[in-house]
mmCIF file of C-alpha atoms and ligand atoms in Angstrom:
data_model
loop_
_atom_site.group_PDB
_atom_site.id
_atom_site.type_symbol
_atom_site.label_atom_id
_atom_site.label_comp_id
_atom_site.label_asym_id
_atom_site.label_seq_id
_atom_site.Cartn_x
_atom_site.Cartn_y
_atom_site.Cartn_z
ATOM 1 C CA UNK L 1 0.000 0.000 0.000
ATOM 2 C CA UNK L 2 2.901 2.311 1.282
ATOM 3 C CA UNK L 3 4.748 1.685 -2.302
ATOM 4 C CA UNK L 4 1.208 2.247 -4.287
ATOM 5 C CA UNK L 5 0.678 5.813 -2.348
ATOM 6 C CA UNK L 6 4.310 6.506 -3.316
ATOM 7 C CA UNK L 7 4.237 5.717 -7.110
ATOM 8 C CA UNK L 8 0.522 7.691 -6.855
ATOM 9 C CA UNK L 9 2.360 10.664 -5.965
ATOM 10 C CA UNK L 10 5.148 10.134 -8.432
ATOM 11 C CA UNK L 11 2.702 9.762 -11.041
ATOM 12 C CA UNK L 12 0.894 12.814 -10.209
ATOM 13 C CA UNK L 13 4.004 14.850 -9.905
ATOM 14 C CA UNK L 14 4.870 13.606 -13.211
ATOM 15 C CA UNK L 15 1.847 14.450 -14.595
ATOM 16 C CA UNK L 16 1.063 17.552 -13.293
ATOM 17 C CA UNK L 17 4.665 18.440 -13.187
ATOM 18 C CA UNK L 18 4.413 20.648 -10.420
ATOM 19 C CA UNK L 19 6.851 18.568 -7.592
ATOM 20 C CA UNK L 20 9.907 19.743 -9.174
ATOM 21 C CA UNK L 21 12.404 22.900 -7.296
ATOM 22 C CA UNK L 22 11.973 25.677 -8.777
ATOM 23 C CA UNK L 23 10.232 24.091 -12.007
ATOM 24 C CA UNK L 24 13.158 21.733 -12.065
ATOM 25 C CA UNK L 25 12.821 18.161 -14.303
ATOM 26 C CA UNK L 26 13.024 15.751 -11.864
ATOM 27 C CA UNK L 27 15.055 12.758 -12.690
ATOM 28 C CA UNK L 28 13.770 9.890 -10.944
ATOM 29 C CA UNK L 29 16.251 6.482 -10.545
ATOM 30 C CA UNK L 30 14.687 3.265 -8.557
ATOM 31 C CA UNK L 31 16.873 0.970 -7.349
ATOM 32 C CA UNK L 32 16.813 -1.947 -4.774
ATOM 33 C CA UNK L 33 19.620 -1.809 -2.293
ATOM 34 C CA UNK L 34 19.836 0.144 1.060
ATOM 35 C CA UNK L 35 21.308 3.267 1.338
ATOM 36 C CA UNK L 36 24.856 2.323 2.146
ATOM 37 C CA UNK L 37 25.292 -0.149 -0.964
ATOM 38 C CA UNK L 38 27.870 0.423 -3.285
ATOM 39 C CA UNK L 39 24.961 1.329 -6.005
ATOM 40 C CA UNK L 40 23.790 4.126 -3.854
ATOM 41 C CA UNK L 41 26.644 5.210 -3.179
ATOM 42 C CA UNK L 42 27.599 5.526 -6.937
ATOM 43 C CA UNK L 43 24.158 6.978 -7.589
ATOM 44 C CA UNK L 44 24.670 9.505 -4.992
ATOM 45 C CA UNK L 45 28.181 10.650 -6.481
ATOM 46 C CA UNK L 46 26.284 10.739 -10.323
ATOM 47 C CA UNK L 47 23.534 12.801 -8.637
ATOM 48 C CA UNK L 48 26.353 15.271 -7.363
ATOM 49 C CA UNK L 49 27.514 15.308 -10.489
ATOM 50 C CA UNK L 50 24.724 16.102 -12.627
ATOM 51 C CA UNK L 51 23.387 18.663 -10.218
ATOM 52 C CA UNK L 52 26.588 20.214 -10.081
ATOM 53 C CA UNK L 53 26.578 20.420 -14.254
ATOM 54 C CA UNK L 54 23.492 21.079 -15.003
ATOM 55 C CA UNK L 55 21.585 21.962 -10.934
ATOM 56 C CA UNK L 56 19.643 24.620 -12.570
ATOM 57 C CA UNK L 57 17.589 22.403 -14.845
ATOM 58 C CA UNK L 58 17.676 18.853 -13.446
ATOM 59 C CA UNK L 59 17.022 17.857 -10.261
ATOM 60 C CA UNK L 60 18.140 13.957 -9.538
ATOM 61 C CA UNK L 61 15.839 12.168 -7.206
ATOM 62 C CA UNK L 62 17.265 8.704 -5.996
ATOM 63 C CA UNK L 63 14.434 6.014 -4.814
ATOM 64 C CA UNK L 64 16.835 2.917 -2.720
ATOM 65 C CA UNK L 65 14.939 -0.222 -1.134
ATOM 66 C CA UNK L 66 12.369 -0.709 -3.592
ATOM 67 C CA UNK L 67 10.952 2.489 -2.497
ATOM 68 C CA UNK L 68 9.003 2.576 -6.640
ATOM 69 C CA UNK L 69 8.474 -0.916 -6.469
ATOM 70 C CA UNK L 70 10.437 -4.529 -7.606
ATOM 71 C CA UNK L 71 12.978 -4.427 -10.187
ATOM 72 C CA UNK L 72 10.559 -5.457 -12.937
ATOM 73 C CA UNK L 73 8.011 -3.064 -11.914
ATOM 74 C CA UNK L 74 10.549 -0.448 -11.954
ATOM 75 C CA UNK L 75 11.509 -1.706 -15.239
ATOM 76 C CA UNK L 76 8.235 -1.499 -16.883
ATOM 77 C CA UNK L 77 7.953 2.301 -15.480
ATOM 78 C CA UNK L 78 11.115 3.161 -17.187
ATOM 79 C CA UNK L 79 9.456 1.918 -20.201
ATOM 80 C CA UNK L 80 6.830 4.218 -20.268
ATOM 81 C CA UNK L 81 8.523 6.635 -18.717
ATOM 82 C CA UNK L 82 6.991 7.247 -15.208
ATOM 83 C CA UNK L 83 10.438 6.695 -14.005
ATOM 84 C CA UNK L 84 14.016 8.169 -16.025
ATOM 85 C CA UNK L 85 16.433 5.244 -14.782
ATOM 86 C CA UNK L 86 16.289 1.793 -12.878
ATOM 87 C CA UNK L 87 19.334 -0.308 -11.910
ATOM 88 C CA UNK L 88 18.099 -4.002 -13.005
ATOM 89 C CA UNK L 89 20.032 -6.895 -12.942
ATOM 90 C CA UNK L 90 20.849 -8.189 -16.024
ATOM 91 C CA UNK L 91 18.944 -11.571 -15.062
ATOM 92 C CA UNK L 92 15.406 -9.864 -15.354
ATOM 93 C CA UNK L 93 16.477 -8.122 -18.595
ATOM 94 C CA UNK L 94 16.523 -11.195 -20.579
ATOM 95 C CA UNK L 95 12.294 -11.022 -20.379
ATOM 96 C CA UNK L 96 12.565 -7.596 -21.990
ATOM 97 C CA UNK L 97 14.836 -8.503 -24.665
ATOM 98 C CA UNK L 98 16.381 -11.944 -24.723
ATOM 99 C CA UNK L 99 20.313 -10.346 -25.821
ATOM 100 C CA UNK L 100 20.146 -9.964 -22.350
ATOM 101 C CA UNK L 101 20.671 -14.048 -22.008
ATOM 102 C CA UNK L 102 24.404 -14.011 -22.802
ATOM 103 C CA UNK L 103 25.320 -12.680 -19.210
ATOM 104 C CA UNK L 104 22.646 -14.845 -17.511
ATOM 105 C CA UNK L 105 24.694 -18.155 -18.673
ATOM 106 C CA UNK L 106 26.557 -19.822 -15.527
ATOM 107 C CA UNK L 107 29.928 -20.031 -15.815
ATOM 108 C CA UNK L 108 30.666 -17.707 -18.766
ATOM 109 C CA UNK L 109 33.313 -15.850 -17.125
ATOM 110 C CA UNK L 110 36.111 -17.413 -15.769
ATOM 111 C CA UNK L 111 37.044 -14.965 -13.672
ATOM 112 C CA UNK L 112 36.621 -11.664 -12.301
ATOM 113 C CA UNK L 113 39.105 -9.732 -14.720
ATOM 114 C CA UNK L 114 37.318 -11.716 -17.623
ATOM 115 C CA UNK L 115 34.180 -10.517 -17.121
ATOM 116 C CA UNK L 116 34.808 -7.039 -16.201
ATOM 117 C CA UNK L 117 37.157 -7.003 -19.262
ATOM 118 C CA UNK L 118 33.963 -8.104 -21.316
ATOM 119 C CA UNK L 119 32.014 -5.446 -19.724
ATOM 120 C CA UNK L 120 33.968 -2.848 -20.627
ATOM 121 C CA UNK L 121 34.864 -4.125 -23.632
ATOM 122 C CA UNK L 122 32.405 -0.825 -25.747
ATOM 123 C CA UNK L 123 32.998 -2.692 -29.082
ATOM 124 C CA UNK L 124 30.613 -5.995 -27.504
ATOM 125 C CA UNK L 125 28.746 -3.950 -25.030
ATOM 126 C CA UNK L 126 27.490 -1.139 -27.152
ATOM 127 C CA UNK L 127 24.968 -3.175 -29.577
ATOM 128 C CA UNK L 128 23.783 -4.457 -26.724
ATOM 129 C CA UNK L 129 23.007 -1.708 -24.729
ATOM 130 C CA UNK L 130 21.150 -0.230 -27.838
ATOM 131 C CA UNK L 131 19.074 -3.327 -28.539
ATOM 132 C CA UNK L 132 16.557 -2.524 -26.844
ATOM 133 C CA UNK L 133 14.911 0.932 -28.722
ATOM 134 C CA UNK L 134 11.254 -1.467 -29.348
ATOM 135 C CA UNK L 135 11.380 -1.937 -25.434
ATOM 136 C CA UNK L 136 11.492 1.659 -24.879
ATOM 137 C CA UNK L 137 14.943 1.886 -23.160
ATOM 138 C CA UNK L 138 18.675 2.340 -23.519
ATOM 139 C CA UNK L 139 21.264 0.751 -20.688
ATOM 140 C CA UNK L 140 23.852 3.227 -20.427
ATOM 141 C CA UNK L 141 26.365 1.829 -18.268
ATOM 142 C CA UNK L 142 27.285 -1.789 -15.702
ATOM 143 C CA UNK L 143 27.276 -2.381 -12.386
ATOM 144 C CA UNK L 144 29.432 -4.753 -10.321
ATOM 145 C CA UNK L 145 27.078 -7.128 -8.667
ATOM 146 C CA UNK L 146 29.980 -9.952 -7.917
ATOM 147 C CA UNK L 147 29.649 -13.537 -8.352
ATOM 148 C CA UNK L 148 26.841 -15.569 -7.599
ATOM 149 C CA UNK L 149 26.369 -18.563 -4.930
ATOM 150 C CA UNK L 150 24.357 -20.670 -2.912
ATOM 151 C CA UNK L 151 23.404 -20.027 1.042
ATOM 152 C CA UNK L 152 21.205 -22.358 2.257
ATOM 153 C CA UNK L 153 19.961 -23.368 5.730
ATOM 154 C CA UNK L 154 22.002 -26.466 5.100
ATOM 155 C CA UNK L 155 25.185 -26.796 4.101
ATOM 156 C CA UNK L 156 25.907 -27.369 0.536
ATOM 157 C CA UNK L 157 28.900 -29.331 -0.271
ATOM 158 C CA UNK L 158 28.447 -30.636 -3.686
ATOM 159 C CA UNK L 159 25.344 -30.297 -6.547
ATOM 160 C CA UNK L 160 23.562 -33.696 -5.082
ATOM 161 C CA UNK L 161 22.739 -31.613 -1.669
ATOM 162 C CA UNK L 162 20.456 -28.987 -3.414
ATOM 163 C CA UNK L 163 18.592 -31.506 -4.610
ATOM 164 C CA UNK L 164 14.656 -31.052 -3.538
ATOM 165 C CA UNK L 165 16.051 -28.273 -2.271
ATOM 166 C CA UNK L 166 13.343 -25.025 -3.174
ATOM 167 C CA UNK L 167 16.023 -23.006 -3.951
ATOM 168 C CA UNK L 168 14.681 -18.994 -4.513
ATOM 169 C CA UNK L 169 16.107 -17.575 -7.991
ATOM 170 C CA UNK L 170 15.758 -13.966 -9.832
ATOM 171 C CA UNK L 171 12.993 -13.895 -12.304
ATOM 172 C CA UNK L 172 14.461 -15.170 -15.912
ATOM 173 C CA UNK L 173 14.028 -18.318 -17.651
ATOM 174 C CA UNK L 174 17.738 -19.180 -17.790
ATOM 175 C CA UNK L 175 18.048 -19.079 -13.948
ATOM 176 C CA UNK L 176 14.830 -20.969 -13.642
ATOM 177 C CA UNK L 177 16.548 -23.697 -16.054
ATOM 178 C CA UNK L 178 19.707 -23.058 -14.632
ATOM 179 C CA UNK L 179 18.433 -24.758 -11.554
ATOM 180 C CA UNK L 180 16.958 -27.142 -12.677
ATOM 181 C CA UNK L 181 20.345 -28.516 -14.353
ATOM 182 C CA UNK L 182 21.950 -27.675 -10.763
ATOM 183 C CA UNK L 183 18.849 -30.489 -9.558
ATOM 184 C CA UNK L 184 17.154 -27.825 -7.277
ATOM 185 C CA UNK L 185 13.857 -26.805 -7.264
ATOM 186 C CA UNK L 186 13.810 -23.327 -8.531
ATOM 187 C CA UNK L 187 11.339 -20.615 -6.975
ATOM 188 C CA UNK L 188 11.305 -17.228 -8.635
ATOM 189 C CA UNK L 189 10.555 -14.238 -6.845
ATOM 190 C CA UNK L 190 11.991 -10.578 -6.217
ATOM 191 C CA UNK L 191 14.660 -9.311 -3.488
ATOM 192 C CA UNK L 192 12.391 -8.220 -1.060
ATOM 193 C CA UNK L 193 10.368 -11.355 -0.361
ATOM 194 C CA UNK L 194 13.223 -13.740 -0.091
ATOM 195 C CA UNK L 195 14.085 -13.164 3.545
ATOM 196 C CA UNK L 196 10.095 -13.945 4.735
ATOM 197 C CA UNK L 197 10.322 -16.892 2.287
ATOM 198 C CA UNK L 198 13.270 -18.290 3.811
ATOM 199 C CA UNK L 199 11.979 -17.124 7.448
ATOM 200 C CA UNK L 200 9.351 -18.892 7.310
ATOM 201 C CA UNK L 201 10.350 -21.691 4.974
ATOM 202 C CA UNK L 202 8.786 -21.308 1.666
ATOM 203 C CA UNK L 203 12.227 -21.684 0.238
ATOM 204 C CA UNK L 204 15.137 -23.776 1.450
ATOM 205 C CA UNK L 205 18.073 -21.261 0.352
ATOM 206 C CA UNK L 206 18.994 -18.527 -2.143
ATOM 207 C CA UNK L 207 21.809 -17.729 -4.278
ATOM 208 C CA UNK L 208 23.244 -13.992 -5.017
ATOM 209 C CA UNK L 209 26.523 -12.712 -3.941
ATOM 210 C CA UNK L 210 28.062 -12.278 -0.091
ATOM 211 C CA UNK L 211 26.236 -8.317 0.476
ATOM 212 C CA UNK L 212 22.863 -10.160 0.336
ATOM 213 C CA UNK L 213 23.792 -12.000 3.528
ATOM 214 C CA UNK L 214 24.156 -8.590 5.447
ATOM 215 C CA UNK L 215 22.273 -5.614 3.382
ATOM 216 C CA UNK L 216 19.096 -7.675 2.887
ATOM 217 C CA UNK L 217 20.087 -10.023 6.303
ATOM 218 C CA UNK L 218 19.427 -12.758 4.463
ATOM 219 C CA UNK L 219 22.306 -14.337 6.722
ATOM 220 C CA UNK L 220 20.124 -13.881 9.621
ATOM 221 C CA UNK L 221 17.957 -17.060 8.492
ATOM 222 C CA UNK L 222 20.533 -18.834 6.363
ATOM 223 C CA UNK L 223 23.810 -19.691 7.806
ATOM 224 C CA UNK L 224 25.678 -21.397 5.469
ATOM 225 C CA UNK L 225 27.015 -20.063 1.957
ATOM 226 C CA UNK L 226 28.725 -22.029 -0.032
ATOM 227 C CA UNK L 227 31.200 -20.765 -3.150
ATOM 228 C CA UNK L 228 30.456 -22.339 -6.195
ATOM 229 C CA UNK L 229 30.436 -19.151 -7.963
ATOM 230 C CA UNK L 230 28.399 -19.979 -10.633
ATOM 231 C CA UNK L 231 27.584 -16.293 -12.299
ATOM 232 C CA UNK L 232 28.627 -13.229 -12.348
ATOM 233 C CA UNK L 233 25.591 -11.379 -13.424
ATOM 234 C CA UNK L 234 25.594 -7.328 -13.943
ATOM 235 C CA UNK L 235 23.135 -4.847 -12.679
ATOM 236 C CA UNK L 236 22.850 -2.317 -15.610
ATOM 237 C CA UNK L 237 21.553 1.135 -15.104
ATOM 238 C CA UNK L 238 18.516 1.386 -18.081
ATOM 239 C CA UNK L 239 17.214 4.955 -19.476
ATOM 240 C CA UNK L 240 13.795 5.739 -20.478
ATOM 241 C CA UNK L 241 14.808 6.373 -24.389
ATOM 242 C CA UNK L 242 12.634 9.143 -25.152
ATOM 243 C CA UNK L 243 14.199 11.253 -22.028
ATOM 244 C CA UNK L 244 17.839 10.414 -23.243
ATOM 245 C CA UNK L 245 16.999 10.800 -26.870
ATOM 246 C CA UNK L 246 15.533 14.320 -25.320
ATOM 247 C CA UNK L 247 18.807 15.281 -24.116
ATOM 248 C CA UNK L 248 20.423 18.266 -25.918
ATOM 249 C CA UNK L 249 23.931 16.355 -27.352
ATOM 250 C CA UNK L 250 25.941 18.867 -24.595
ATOM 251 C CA UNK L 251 24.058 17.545 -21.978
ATOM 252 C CA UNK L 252 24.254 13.772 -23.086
ATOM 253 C CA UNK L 253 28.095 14.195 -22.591
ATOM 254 C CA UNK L 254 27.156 15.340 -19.451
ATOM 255 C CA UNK L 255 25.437 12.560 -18.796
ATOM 256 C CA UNK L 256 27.702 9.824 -20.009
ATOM 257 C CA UNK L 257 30.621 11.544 -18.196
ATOM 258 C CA UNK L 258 27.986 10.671 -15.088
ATOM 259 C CA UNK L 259 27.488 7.426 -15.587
ATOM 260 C CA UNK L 260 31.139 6.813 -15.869
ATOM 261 C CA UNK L 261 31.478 8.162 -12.515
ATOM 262 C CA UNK L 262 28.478 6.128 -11.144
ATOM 263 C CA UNK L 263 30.326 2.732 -12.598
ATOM 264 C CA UNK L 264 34.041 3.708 -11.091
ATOM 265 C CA UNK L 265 33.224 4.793 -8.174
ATOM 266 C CA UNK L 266 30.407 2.018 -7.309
ATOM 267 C CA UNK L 267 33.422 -0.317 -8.063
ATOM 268 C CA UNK L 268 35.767 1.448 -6.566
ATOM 269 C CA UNK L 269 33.414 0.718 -3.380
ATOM 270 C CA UNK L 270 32.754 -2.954 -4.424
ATOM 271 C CA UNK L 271 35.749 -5.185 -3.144
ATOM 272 C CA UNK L 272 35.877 -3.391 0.808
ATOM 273 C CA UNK L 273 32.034 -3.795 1.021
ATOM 274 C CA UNK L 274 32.278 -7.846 0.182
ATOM 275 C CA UNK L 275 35.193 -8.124 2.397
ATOM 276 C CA UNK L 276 33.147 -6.112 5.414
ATOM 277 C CA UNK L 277 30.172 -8.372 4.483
ATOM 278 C CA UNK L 278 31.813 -11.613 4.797
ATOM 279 C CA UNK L 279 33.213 -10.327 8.292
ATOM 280 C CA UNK L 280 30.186 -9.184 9.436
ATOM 281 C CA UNK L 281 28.430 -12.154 8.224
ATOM 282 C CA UNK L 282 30.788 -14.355 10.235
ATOM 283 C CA UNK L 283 31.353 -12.956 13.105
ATOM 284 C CA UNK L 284 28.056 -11.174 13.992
ATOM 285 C CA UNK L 285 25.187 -13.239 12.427
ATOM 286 C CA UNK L 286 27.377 -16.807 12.489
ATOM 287 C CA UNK L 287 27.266 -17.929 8.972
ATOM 288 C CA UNK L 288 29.803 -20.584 7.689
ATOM 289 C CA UNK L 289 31.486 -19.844 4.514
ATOM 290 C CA UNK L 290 32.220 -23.680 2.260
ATOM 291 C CA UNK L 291 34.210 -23.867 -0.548
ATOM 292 C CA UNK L 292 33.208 -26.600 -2.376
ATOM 293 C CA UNK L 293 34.686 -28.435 -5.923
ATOM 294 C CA UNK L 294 33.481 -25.828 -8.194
ATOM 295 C CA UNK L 295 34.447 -28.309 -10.933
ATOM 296 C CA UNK L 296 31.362 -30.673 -9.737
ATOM 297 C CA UNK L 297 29.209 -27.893 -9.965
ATOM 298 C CA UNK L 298 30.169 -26.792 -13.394
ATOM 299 C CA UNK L 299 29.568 -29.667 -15.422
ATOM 300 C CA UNK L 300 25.736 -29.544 -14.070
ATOM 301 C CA UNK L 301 25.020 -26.595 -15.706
ATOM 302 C CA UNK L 302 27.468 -26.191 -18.162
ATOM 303 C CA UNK L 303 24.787 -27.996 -21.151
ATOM 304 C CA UNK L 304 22.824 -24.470 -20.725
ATOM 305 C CA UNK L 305 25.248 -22.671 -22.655
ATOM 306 C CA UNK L 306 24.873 -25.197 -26.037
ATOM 307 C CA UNK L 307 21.187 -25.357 -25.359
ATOM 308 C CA UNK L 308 20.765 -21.121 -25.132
ATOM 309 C CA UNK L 309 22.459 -20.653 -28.332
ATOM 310 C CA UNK L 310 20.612 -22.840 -29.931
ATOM 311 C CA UNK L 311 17.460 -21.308 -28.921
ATOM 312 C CA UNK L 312 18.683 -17.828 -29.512
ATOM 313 C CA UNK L 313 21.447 -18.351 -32.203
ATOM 314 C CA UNK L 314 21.855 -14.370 -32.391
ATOM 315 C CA UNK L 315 24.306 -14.820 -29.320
ATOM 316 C CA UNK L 316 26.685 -16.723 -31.026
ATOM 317 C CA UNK L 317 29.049 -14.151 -32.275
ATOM 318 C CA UNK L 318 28.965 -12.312 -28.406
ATOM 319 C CA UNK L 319 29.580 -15.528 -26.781
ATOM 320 C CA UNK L 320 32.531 -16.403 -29.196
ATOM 321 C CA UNK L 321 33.863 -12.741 -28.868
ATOM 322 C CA UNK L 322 33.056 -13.485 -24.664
ATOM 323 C CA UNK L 323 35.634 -16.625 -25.557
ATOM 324 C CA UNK L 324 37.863 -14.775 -27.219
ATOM 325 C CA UNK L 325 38.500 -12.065 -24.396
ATOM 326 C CA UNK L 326 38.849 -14.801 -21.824
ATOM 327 C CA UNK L 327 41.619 -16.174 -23.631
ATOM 328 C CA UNK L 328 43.481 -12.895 -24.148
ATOM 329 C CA UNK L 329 42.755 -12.050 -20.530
ATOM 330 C CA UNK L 330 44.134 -15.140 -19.423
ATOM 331 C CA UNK L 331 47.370 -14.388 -21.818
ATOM 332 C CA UNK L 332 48.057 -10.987 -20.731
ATOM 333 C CA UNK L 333 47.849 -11.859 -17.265
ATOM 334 C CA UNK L 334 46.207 -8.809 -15.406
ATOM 335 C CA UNK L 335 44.680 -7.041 -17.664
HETATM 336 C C1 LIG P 1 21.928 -8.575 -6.473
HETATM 337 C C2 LIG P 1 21.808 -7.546 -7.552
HETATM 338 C C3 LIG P 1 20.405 -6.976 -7.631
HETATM 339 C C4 LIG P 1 19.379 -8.094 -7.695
HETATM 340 C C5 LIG P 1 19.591 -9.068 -6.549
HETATM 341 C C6 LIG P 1 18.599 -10.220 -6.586
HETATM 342 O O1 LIG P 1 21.786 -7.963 -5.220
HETATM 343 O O2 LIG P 1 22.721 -6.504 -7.316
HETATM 344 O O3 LIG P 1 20.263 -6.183 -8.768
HETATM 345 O O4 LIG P 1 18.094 -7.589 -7.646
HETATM 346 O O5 LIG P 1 20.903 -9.557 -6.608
HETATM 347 O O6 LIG P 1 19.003 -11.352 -6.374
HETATM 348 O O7 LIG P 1 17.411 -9.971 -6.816
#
């Protein structure tokens, strides 16, 4: 109800245009993290930014804690442009245009400088970004979102111990799949339900990376986590197109200068919050980190990749070029 009366007002504002400083455009971004996430803290630096560029005609309004609503609901109101922005994670993306599927695939990256190589890699990236025009929005820059694993209320020590397991994944069809390679039982649903769900037992265990444990508390109710690391899956920042196509070309440097900031300095924050996580999650709320054979864990899901390009053989070339990088990654070292 409190989230209806808020989007109500939104709306109106919108509408009537009359919420705004001073006549300002407000620029609304949704997002669902708390307030001391790396993602708001990025958002607050592009907000600075912007307002400090361009304070006399936009005024940046930043929603945390699915304040608008879940990440697909915020989607859809960047489609029609209710909202300007929404950091999604590239898992729900694939139901607004299936490109999005490439980065969905478990075990695509083989490490952390592979897939923030591929990420940044413009040449790959940019068609992607701009696929999506008939959805009615642009992504205009990543988000680190770390590597994906299981925590359970139960340890898990190999694949055969989440079986029967209901096991709560993000709303795509490739995680939903995904799981059911892994042998789990997969139950989609968004962020904010998953720590009543495994509270009061709807759901076994979750998967997402170490933050969850201590931003959402999800380590509160599920004490073990166990790193079989099988995704690294983005959050992208998406753009209603007809505000950025509205942009005077002056101000859309502006803008992309901003979300350049947004993506350094929310990975810039990245690495210390996952190591403060872990610590906290250990020492205050008791949660046992495993490291299990990653290698047994792989070669459950690793079929997905063969059967997703076959369904959606237009992912072929990115996944090759994905190859490609990992091996010139893994030649050159650090880079
Ligand atoms: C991560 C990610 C979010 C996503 C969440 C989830 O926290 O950063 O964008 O919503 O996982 O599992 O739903």
């Amino acid at each position: 109800m409190k989230k209806f009366l808020n989007l109500l007002l939104i709306v109106g504002c919108f509408v009537l245009g009359a919420c705004g400083k001073e006549n300002k455009r407000i620029i609304r971004i949704a997002h669902n993290q708390i307030q001391t996430h790396p993602t708001n803290i990025g958002l607050l630096a592009f907000e600075e930014f912007i307002e400090s560029k361009l304070g006399d005609k936009y005024d940046v309004q930043i929603f945390p804690n699915e304040l608008l609503g879940s990440q697909v609901n915020t989607v859809e109101l960047t489609q029609t442009g209710a909202i300007d922005f929404v950091v999604a994670s590239n898992a729900i993306l694939e139901s607004f245009d299936n490109i999005y599927q490439i980065f969905n695939l478990p075990y695509l990256f083989n490490s952390t400088e592979h897939y923030h190589a591929v990420m940044d890699n413009a040449e790959l990236i940019t068609p992607i970004f701009t696929a999506t025009e008939k959805s009615g929005f642009e992504a205009v820059t990543w988000l680190d979102a770390g590597q994906r694993s299981f925590y359970t209320k139960k340890p898990i020590n190999t694949p055969n111990d989440l079986k029967g397991l209901k096991i709560r994944v993000q709303q795509g069809a490739t995680n939903i799949r995904m799981m059911e390679l892994f042998g789990g039982s997969a139950t989609p649903m968004g962020l904010a339900e998953v720590y009543t769900a495994l509270q009061q037992g709807v759901i076994d265990g979750a998967e997402n990376n170490e933050l969850s444990l201590t931003s959402t508390k999800h380590g509160e109710v599920a004490k073990f986590y166990s790193y079989d690391m099988h995704q690294m899956v983005p959050d992208i920042l998406i753009g209603n197109l007809k505000f950025l196509n509205g942009l005077s070309q002056e101000e859309r440097e502006i803008f992309n200068e901003g979300f350049k900031l947004l993506s350094r300095v929310q990975r810039d924050a990245w690495e210390d919050s996952v190591i403060q996580a872990k610590q906290q999650a250990q020492n205050d709320m008791n949660v046992q980190f495993i490291y299990p054979d990653v290698e047994l864990f792989k070669e459950k899901v690793l079929p997905l990749h063969a059967e997703v390009l076959e369904s959606n053989p237009k992912l072929k070339p990115i996944y090759d070029r994905v190859q490609e990088i990992g091996r010139e990654v893994k030649k050159g070292g650090n880079n």
